PDB file of C-alpha atoms in Angstrom:
ATOM      1  CA  UNK A   1      25.782  18.006 -35.151  1.00 49.00           C
ATOM      2  CA  UNK A   2      24.386  14.684 -34.697  1.00 57.00           C
ATOM      3  CA  UNK A   3      25.549  14.198 -31.188  1.00 55.00           C
ATOM      4  CA  UNK A   4      23.238  17.699 -30.507  1.00 52.00           C
ATOM      5  CA  UNK A   5      20.517  16.077 -31.628  1.00 52.00           C
ATOM      6  CA  UNK A   6      21.075  13.014 -29.714  1.00 53.00           C
ATOM      7  CA  UNK A   7      21.269  15.493 -26.449  1.00 50.00           C
ATOM      8  CA  UNK A   8      18.280  16.911 -27.297  1.00 50.00           C
ATOM      9  CA  UNK A   9      16.693  13.831 -27.830  1.00 53.00           C
ATOM     10  CA  UNK A  10      17.773  12.564 -24.413  1.00 53.00           C
ATOM     11  CA  UNK A  11      16.776  15.939 -22.606  1.00 50.00           C
ATOM     12  CA  UNK A  12      13.103  15.343 -24.286  1.00 51.00           C
ATOM     13  CA  UNK A  13      12.619  11.635 -22.717  1.00 52.00           C
ATOM     14  CA  UNK A  14      13.718  12.483 -19.484  1.00 51.00           C
ATOM     15  CA  UNK A  15      11.125  15.438 -19.528  1.00 47.00           C
ATOM     16  CA  UNK A  16       8.413  13.151 -20.768  1.00 51.00           C
ATOM     17  CA  UNK A  17       9.342  10.845 -18.068  1.00 51.00           C
ATOM     18  CA  UNK A  18       9.416  13.529 -15.292  1.00 48.00           C
ATOM     19  CA  UNK A  19       5.105  14.493 -16.981  1.00 46.00           C
ATOM     20  CA  UNK A  20       4.147  11.287 -16.808  1.00 47.00           C
ATOM     21  CA  UNK A  21       5.171  10.512 -13.501  1.00 46.00           C
ATOM     22  CA  UNK A  22       3.519  13.706 -11.877  1.00 52.00           C
ATOM     23  CA  UNK A  23      -0.210  12.226 -12.851  1.00 63.00           C
ATOM     24  CA  UNK A  24      -2.499  11.272 -10.304  1.00 76.00           C
ATOM     25  CA  UNK A  25      -3.481   7.515  -9.515  1.00 85.00           C
ATOM     26  CA  UNK A  26      -6.735   6.780  -8.739  1.00 92.00           C
ATOM     27  CA  UNK A  27      -7.219   6.098  -4.936  1.00 96.00           C
ATOM     28  CA  UNK A  28      -7.786   2.206  -3.671  1.00 97.00           C
ATOM     29  CA  UNK A  29     -10.979   3.250  -2.668  1.00 97.00           C
ATOM     30  CA  UNK A  30     -12.029   4.435  -6.311  1.00 97.00           C
ATOM     31  CA  UNK A  31     -10.748   1.147  -7.869  1.00 97.00           C
ATOM     32  CA  UNK A  32     -12.619  -0.594  -5.244  1.00 98.00           C
ATOM     33  CA  UNK A  33     -15.682   1.328  -5.774  1.00 97.00           C
ATOM     34  CA  UNK A  34     -15.347   1.238  -9.695  1.00 97.00           C
ATOM     35  CA  UNK A  35     -15.271  -3.249  -9.184  1.00 97.00           C
ATOM     36  CA  UNK A  36     -18.367  -3.367  -6.774  1.00 97.00           C
ATOM     37  CA  UNK A  37     -20.203  -1.315  -9.441  1.00 96.00           C
ATOM     38  CA  UNK A  38     -19.434  -2.572 -12.271  1.00 95.00           C
ATOM     39  CA  UNK A  39     -20.887  -5.872 -10.309  1.00 94.00           C
ATOM     40  CA  UNK A  40     -23.843  -4.483  -9.711  1.00 94.00           C
ATOM     41  CA  UNK A  41     -25.167  -4.210 -13.273  1.00 94.00           C
ATOM     42  CA  UNK A  42     -26.923  -7.503 -13.795  1.00 94.00           C
ATOM     43  CA  UNK A  43     -28.760  -6.994 -10.430  1.00 95.00           C
ATOM     44  CA  UNK A  44     -30.063  -3.834 -11.393  1.00 94.00           C
ATOM     45  CA  UNK A  45     -31.415  -5.034 -14.581  1.00 94.00           C
ATOM     46  CA  UNK A  46     -33.563  -7.244 -12.762  1.00 94.00           C
ATOM     47  CA  UNK A  47     -34.455  -4.558 -10.349  1.00 95.00           C
ATOM     48  CA  UNK A  48     -36.083  -2.749 -13.332  1.00 94.00           C
ATOM     49  CA  UNK A  49     -38.151  -5.793 -14.580  1.00 94.00           C
ATOM     50  CA  UNK A  50     -39.187  -6.063 -10.458  1.00 94.00           C
ATOM     51  CA  UNK A  51     -40.316  -2.617 -10.228  1.00 93.00           C
ATOM     52  CA  UNK A  52     -39.445   0.389  -8.043  1.00 93.00           C
ATOM     53  CA  UNK A  53     -42.754   0.171  -6.069  1.00 94.00           C
ATOM     54  CA  UNK A  54     -41.389  -2.985  -4.528  1.00 94.00           C
ATOM     55  CA  UNK A  55     -39.619  -3.305  -0.656  1.00 94.00           C
ATOM     56  CA  UNK A  56     -36.411  -4.698  -0.653  1.00 94.00           C
ATOM     57  CA  UNK A  57     -33.983  -5.715   2.194  1.00 93.00           C
ATOM     58  CA  UNK A  58     -30.152  -5.769   2.153  1.00 92.00           C
ATOM     59  CA  UNK A  59     -28.890  -8.217   4.327  1.00 91.00           C
ATOM     60  CA  UNK A  60     -25.091  -9.336   4.809  1.00 90.00           C
ATOM     61  CA  UNK A  61     -24.655 -12.515   5.854  1.00 82.00           C
ATOM     62  CA  UNK A  62     -21.271 -12.507   6.767  1.00 86.00           C
ATOM     63  CA  UNK A  63     -21.577  -9.782   9.412  1.00 86.00           C
ATOM     64  CA  UNK A  64     -18.211  -8.138   7.798  1.00 92.00           C
ATOM     65  CA  UNK A  65     -16.262  -4.864   7.127  1.00 94.00           C
ATOM     66  CA  UNK A  66     -16.089  -5.825   3.379  1.00 96.00           C
ATOM     67  CA  UNK A  67     -19.480  -6.939   3.525  1.00 94.00           C
ATOM     68  CA  UNK A  68     -20.964  -3.601   5.281  1.00 93.00           C
ATOM     69  CA  UNK A  69     -19.165  -1.859   2.858  1.00 96.00           C
ATOM     70  CA  UNK A  70     -20.196  -3.511  -0.275  1.00 96.00           C
ATOM     71  CA  UNK A  71     -23.794  -2.802   0.898  1.00 94.00           C
ATOM     72  CA  UNK A  72     -23.211   0.641   1.507  1.00 93.00           C
ATOM     73  CA  UNK A  73     -22.223   1.189  -2.315  1.00 95.00           C
ATOM     74  CA  UNK A  74     -25.057  -1.154  -3.287  1.00 94.00           C
ATOM     75  CA  UNK A  75     -27.201   0.950  -1.312  1.00 92.00           C
ATOM     76  CA  UNK A  76     -26.246   4.252  -2.824  1.00 94.00           C
ATOM     77  CA  UNK A  77     -26.126   2.563  -6.357  1.00 93.00           C
ATOM     78  CA  UNK A  78     -30.025   1.651  -5.725  1.00 92.00           C
ATOM     79  CA  UNK A  79     -30.890   5.062  -4.239  1.00 90.00           C
ATOM     80  CA  UNK A  80     -33.812   5.342  -6.650  1.00 92.00           C
ATOM     81  CA  UNK A  81     -35.274   1.954  -5.185  1.00 94.00           C
ATOM     82  CA  UNK A  82     -37.076   1.687  -1.761  1.00 92.00           C
ATOM     83  CA  UNK A  83     -34.126  -0.048   0.292  1.00 91.00           C
ATOM     84  CA  UNK A  84     -33.961  -1.174   3.715  1.00 89.00           C
ATOM     85  CA  UNK A  85     -30.919  -2.352   5.400  1.00 82.00           C
ATOM     86  CA  UNK A  86     -30.957  -5.013   7.811  1.00 69.00           C
ATOM     87  CA  UNK A  87     -28.491  -5.348  10.862  1.00 56.00           C
ATOM     88  CA  UNK A  88     -27.316  -8.694  11.940  1.00 49.00           C
ATOM     89  CA  UNK A  89     -29.459  -9.384  14.469  1.00 46.00           C
ATOM     90  CA  UNK A  90     -33.268  -8.679  13.677  1.00 52.00           C
ATOM     91  CA  UNK A  91     -35.713 -10.117  12.074  1.00 56.00           C
ATOM     92  CA  UNK A  92     -37.444  -9.424   8.575  1.00 56.00           C
ATOM     93  CA  UNK A  93     -40.223  -7.097   8.588  1.00 66.00           C
ATOM     94  CA  UNK A  94     -43.337  -8.542   6.925  1.00 77.00           C
ATOM     95  CA  UNK A  95     -43.808  -5.420   4.178  1.00 86.00           C
ATOM     96  CA  UNK A  96     -40.692  -6.527   2.472  1.00 92.00           C
ATOM     97  CA  UNK A  97     -41.048  -7.758  -0.759  1.00 94.00           C
ATOM     98  CA  UNK A  98     -37.579  -9.290  -1.934  1.00 95.00           C
ATOM     99  CA  UNK A  99     -34.440  -9.816   0.016  1.00 94.00           C
ATOM    100  CA  UNK A 100     -30.932  -9.231  -1.382  1.00 94.00           C
ATOM    101  CA  UNK A 101     -28.012 -11.106   0.463  1.00 94.00           C
ATOM    102  CA  UNK A 102     -24.363 -10.754  -0.224  1.00 94.00           C
ATOM    103  CA  UNK A 103     -22.172 -13.436   1.590  1.00 95.00           C
ATOM    104  CA  UNK A 104     -18.153 -14.503   1.673  1.00 95.00           C
ATOM    105  CA  UNK A 105     -17.178 -10.998   0.473  1.00 97.00           C
ATOM    106  CA  UNK A 106     -13.673  -9.983   0.156  1.00 97.00           C
ATOM    107  CA  UNK A 107     -11.861  -7.099  -1.017  1.00 98.00           C
ATOM    108  CA  UNK A 108      -8.117  -7.301  -0.904  1.00 97.00           C
ATOM    109  CA  UNK A 109      -5.210  -4.478  -1.815  1.00 98.00           C
ATOM    110  CA  UNK A 110      -2.115  -5.678  -2.658  1.00 97.00           C
ATOM    111  CA  UNK A 111       1.276  -4.188  -3.640  1.00 97.00           C
ATOM    112  CA  UNK A 112       3.296  -6.769  -5.606  1.00 96.00           C
ATOM    113  CA  UNK A 113       6.780  -4.885  -6.486  1.00 94.00           C
ATOM    114  CA  UNK A 114       8.595  -1.818  -7.342  1.00 94.00           C
ATOM    115  CA  UNK A 115       9.888  -0.850 -10.104  1.00 91.00           C
ATOM    116  CA  UNK A 116      11.428   1.875 -12.337  1.00 87.00           C
ATOM    117  CA  UNK A 117       9.374   3.488 -15.108  1.00 78.00           C
ATOM    118  CA  UNK A 118      11.275   5.521 -16.900  1.00 67.00           C
ATOM    119  CA  UNK A 119      15.191   6.364 -17.707  1.00 63.00           C
ATOM    120  CA  UNK A 120      15.327   9.031 -14.806  1.00 63.00           C
ATOM    121  CA  UNK A 121      14.399   6.242 -12.580  1.00 69.00           C
ATOM    122  CA  UNK A 122      10.523   6.895 -11.278  1.00 82.00           C
ATOM    123  CA  UNK A 123       9.478   4.459  -8.308  1.00 90.00           C
ATOM    124  CA  UNK A 124       6.348   2.557  -9.540  1.00 93.00           C
ATOM    125  CA  UNK A 125       4.490   0.008  -7.370  1.00 95.00           C
ATOM    126  CA  UNK A 126       2.390  -2.303  -9.411  1.00 96.00           C
ATOM    127  CA  UNK A 127      -1.091  -2.908  -7.596  1.00 97.00           C
ATOM    128  CA  UNK A 128      -3.336  -5.420  -7.801  1.00 98.00           C
ATOM    129  CA  UNK A 129      -7.034  -4.664  -6.272  1.00 98.00           C
ATOM    130  CA  UNK A 130      -9.681  -7.752  -5.737  1.00 98.00           C
ATOM    131  CA  UNK A 131     -13.313  -8.093  -5.213  1.00 98.00           C
ATOM    132  CA  UNK A 132     -15.104 -11.004  -4.409  1.00 97.00           C
ATOM    133  CA  UNK A 133     -18.699 -11.904  -3.047  1.00 97.00           C
ATOM    134  CA  UNK A 134     -21.573 -13.882  -3.596  1.00 96.00           C
ATOM    135  CA  UNK A 135     -25.205 -12.265  -4.360  1.00 96.00           C
ATOM    136  CA  UNK A 136     -28.784 -13.319  -4.148  1.00 96.00           C
ATOM    137  CA  UNK A 137     -32.098 -12.263  -4.551  1.00 96.00           C
ATOM    138  CA  UNK A 138     -34.875 -13.761  -2.939  1.00 95.00           C
ATOM    139  CA  UNK A 139     -39.030 -13.170  -3.345  1.00 95.00           C
ATOM    140  CA  UNK A 140     -39.225 -13.367   0.343  1.00 90.00           C
ATOM    141  CA  UNK A 141     -43.115 -14.009   0.021  1.00 86.00           C
ATOM    142  CA  UNK A 142     -42.831 -16.910  -2.587  1.00 88.00           C
ATOM    143  CA  UNK A 143     -39.874 -18.457  -1.125  1.00 87.00           C
ATOM    144  CA  UNK A 144     -37.908 -18.407  -4.346  1.00 90.00           C
ATOM    145  CA  UNK A 145     -34.258 -17.565  -5.638  1.00 94.00           C
ATOM    146  CA  UNK A 146     -34.900 -14.839  -8.156  1.00 94.00           C
ATOM    147  CA  UNK A 147     -30.961 -14.233  -9.251  1.00 94.00           C
ATOM    148  CA  UNK A 148     -27.903 -15.623  -8.138  1.00 95.00           C
ATOM    149  CA  UNK A 149     -24.655 -14.163  -9.227  1.00 94.00           C
ATOM    150  CA  UNK A 150     -20.716 -15.267  -8.036  1.00 95.00           C
ATOM    151  CA  UNK A 151     -18.648 -11.901  -8.699  1.00 95.00           C
ATOM    152  CA  UNK A 152     -15.201 -11.936  -8.733  1.00 96.00           C
ATOM    153  CA  UNK A 153     -12.935  -9.102 -10.569  1.00 95.00           C
ATOM    154  CA  UNK A 154      -9.698  -7.787 -10.206  1.00 96.00           C
ATOM    155  CA  UNK A 155      -7.961  -4.400 -11.283  1.00 97.00           C
ATOM    156  CA  UNK A 156      -4.359  -4.135 -11.880  1.00 97.00           C
ATOM    157  CA  UNK A 157      -2.113  -0.878 -12.428  1.00 96.00           C
ATOM    158  CA  UNK A 158       0.444   1.001 -10.834  1.00 95.00           C
ATOM    159  CA  UNK A 159       0.902   4.378  -8.515  1.00 94.00           C
ATOM    160  CA  UNK A 160       3.942   6.358  -8.236  1.00 94.00           C
ATOM    161  CA  UNK A 161       5.351   5.477  -4.445  1.00 93.00           C
ATOM    162  CA  UNK A 162       5.559   8.568  -2.876  1.00 92.00           C
ATOM    163  CA  UNK A 163       1.627   8.606  -3.329  1.00 94.00           C
ATOM    164  CA  UNK A 164       1.011   5.714  -0.709  1.00 94.00           C
ATOM    165  CA  UNK A 165      -0.542   8.003   1.752  1.00 92.00           C
ATOM    166  CA  UNK A 166      -2.564   9.748  -0.833  1.00 94.00           C
ATOM    167  CA  UNK A 167      -4.310   6.659  -2.539  1.00 96.00           C
ATOM    168  CA  UNK A 168      -5.126   4.770   0.914  1.00 97.00           C
ATOM    169  CA  UNK A 169      -7.635   5.424   3.250  1.00 96.00           C
ATOM    170  CA  UNK A 170      -6.837   4.814   7.050  1.00 93.00           C
ATOM    171  CA  UNK A 171     -10.583   4.305   7.815  1.00 94.00           C
ATOM    172  CA  UNK A 172     -10.473   0.826   6.051  1.00 96.00           C
ATOM    173  CA  UNK A 173      -7.622  -1.992   6.055  1.00 96.00           C
ATOM    174  CA  UNK A 174      -8.717  -3.638   2.680  1.00 97.00           C
ATOM    175  CA  UNK A 175      -7.344  -0.264   1.082  1.00 97.00           C
ATOM    176  CA  UNK A 176      -3.837  -0.658   2.650  1.00 96.00           C
ATOM    177  CA  UNK A 177      -0.812  -2.823   1.887  1.00 96.00           C
ATOM    178  CA  UNK A 178       2.646  -3.260   2.854  1.00 95.00           C
ATOM    179  CA  UNK A 179       4.983  -2.048   0.661  1.00 93.00           C
ATOM    180  CA  UNK A 180       7.463  -4.566  -1.104  1.00 92.00           C
ATOM    181  CA  UNK A 181      11.212  -4.622  -0.979  1.00 87.00           C
ATOM    182  CA  UNK A 182      12.697  -3.309  -3.847  1.00 80.00           C
ATOM    183  CA  UNK A 183      14.508  -5.302  -6.285  1.00 66.00           C
ATOM    184  CA  UNK A 184      18.054  -4.427  -5.982  1.00 54.00           C
ATOM    185  CA  UNK A 185      19.408  -4.347  -9.072  1.00 52.00           C
ATOM    186  CA  UNK A 186      16.849  -1.878 -10.014  1.00 53.00           C
ATOM    187  CA  UNK A 187      18.036  -0.046  -7.335  1.00 53.00           C
ATOM    188  CA  UNK A 188      21.553   0.422  -8.204  1.00 53.00           C
ATOM    189  CA  UNK A 189      21.203   0.248 -12.131  1.00 57.00           C
ATOM    190  CA  UNK A 190      19.000   3.185 -12.903  1.00 54.00           C
ATOM    191  CA  UNK A 191      21.115   5.610 -10.871  1.00 59.00           C
ATOM    192  CA  UNK A 192      24.481   4.118 -12.085  1.00 58.00           C
ATOM    193  CA  UNK A 193      22.709   4.720 -15.441  1.00 57.00           C
ATOM    194  CA  UNK A 194      21.855   8.522 -14.717  1.00 60.00           C
ATOM    195  CA  UNK A 195      25.510   9.163 -13.607  1.00 63.00           C
ATOM    196  CA  UNK A 196      26.834   7.732 -16.691  1.00 61.00           C
ATOM    197  CA  UNK A 197      24.404   9.302 -19.299  1.00 59.00           C
ATOM    198  CA  UNK A 198      25.252  12.681 -17.447  1.00 64.00           C
ATOM    199  CA  UNK A 199      28.834  12.180 -17.158  1.00 61.00           C
ATOM    200  CA  UNK A 200      29.114  11.336 -20.963  1.00 59.00           C
ATOM    201  CA  UNK A 201      26.812  14.318 -21.753  1.00 59.00           C
ATOM    202  CA  UNK A 202      29.345  16.441 -20.429  1.00 65.00           C
ATOM    203  CA  UNK A 203      32.295  15.296 -22.109  1.00 63.00           C
ATOM    204  CA  UNK A 204      30.630  15.145 -25.238  1.00 59.00           C
ATOM    205  CA  UNK A 205      29.679  19.063 -24.707  1.00 58.00           C
ATOM    206  CA  UNK A 206      33.210  20.036 -23.439  1.00 59.00           C
ATOM    207  CA  UNK A 207      34.647  17.918 -26.543  1.00 62.00           C
ATOM    208  CA  UNK A 208      32.351  19.733 -29.077  1.00 59.00           C
ATOM    209  CA  UNK A 209      33.384  23.275 -27.885  1.00 59.00           C
ATOM    210  CA  UNK A 210      37.073  22.435 -27.704  1.00 62.00           C
ATOM    211  CA  UNK A 211      36.723  21.242 -31.488  1.00 59.00           C
TER     212      UNK A 211
END
């Protein structure tokens, strides 16, 4: 009877592992957007005090793809304000009250390692996404700096190996990364354990029947 309970316990663990492995992971861009949105909270609090009637100009000092993407999320989050986007080669307009500048933007996606999550050997990839940039808010008319913030934050989690094509976005290189090589020990150990466990369960089953 105890052996039957043991087999049932192993079966339930396997089913639990399968159900967890089927949960969809957040896309890399979703994680990046979340990090950027978190970084904008101090700026949004400052703009509330300055007022929505002011005219704000967004500027990317780096003129990079990462900088453009951060400005895109910033403009979306500040949709209730009068926001202008400044291309890198144009002059400021005289009607602008404040300039929001970002500099040294960096968005990086890194897949650090492959590991087996459970007894059935579900392949998972450890993921680390980092967002960094400097942000300043300048009073254009009075020529002084109102606000400055150096943002740097990262998110660490994991996703199923077979989800790589789903969580990445081909339009943005910073949302992609190379899959690292799998640890040889893990690659051999888990399949061996599954085979041994299965064989043991079969042997025990026929042993119980013969008794």
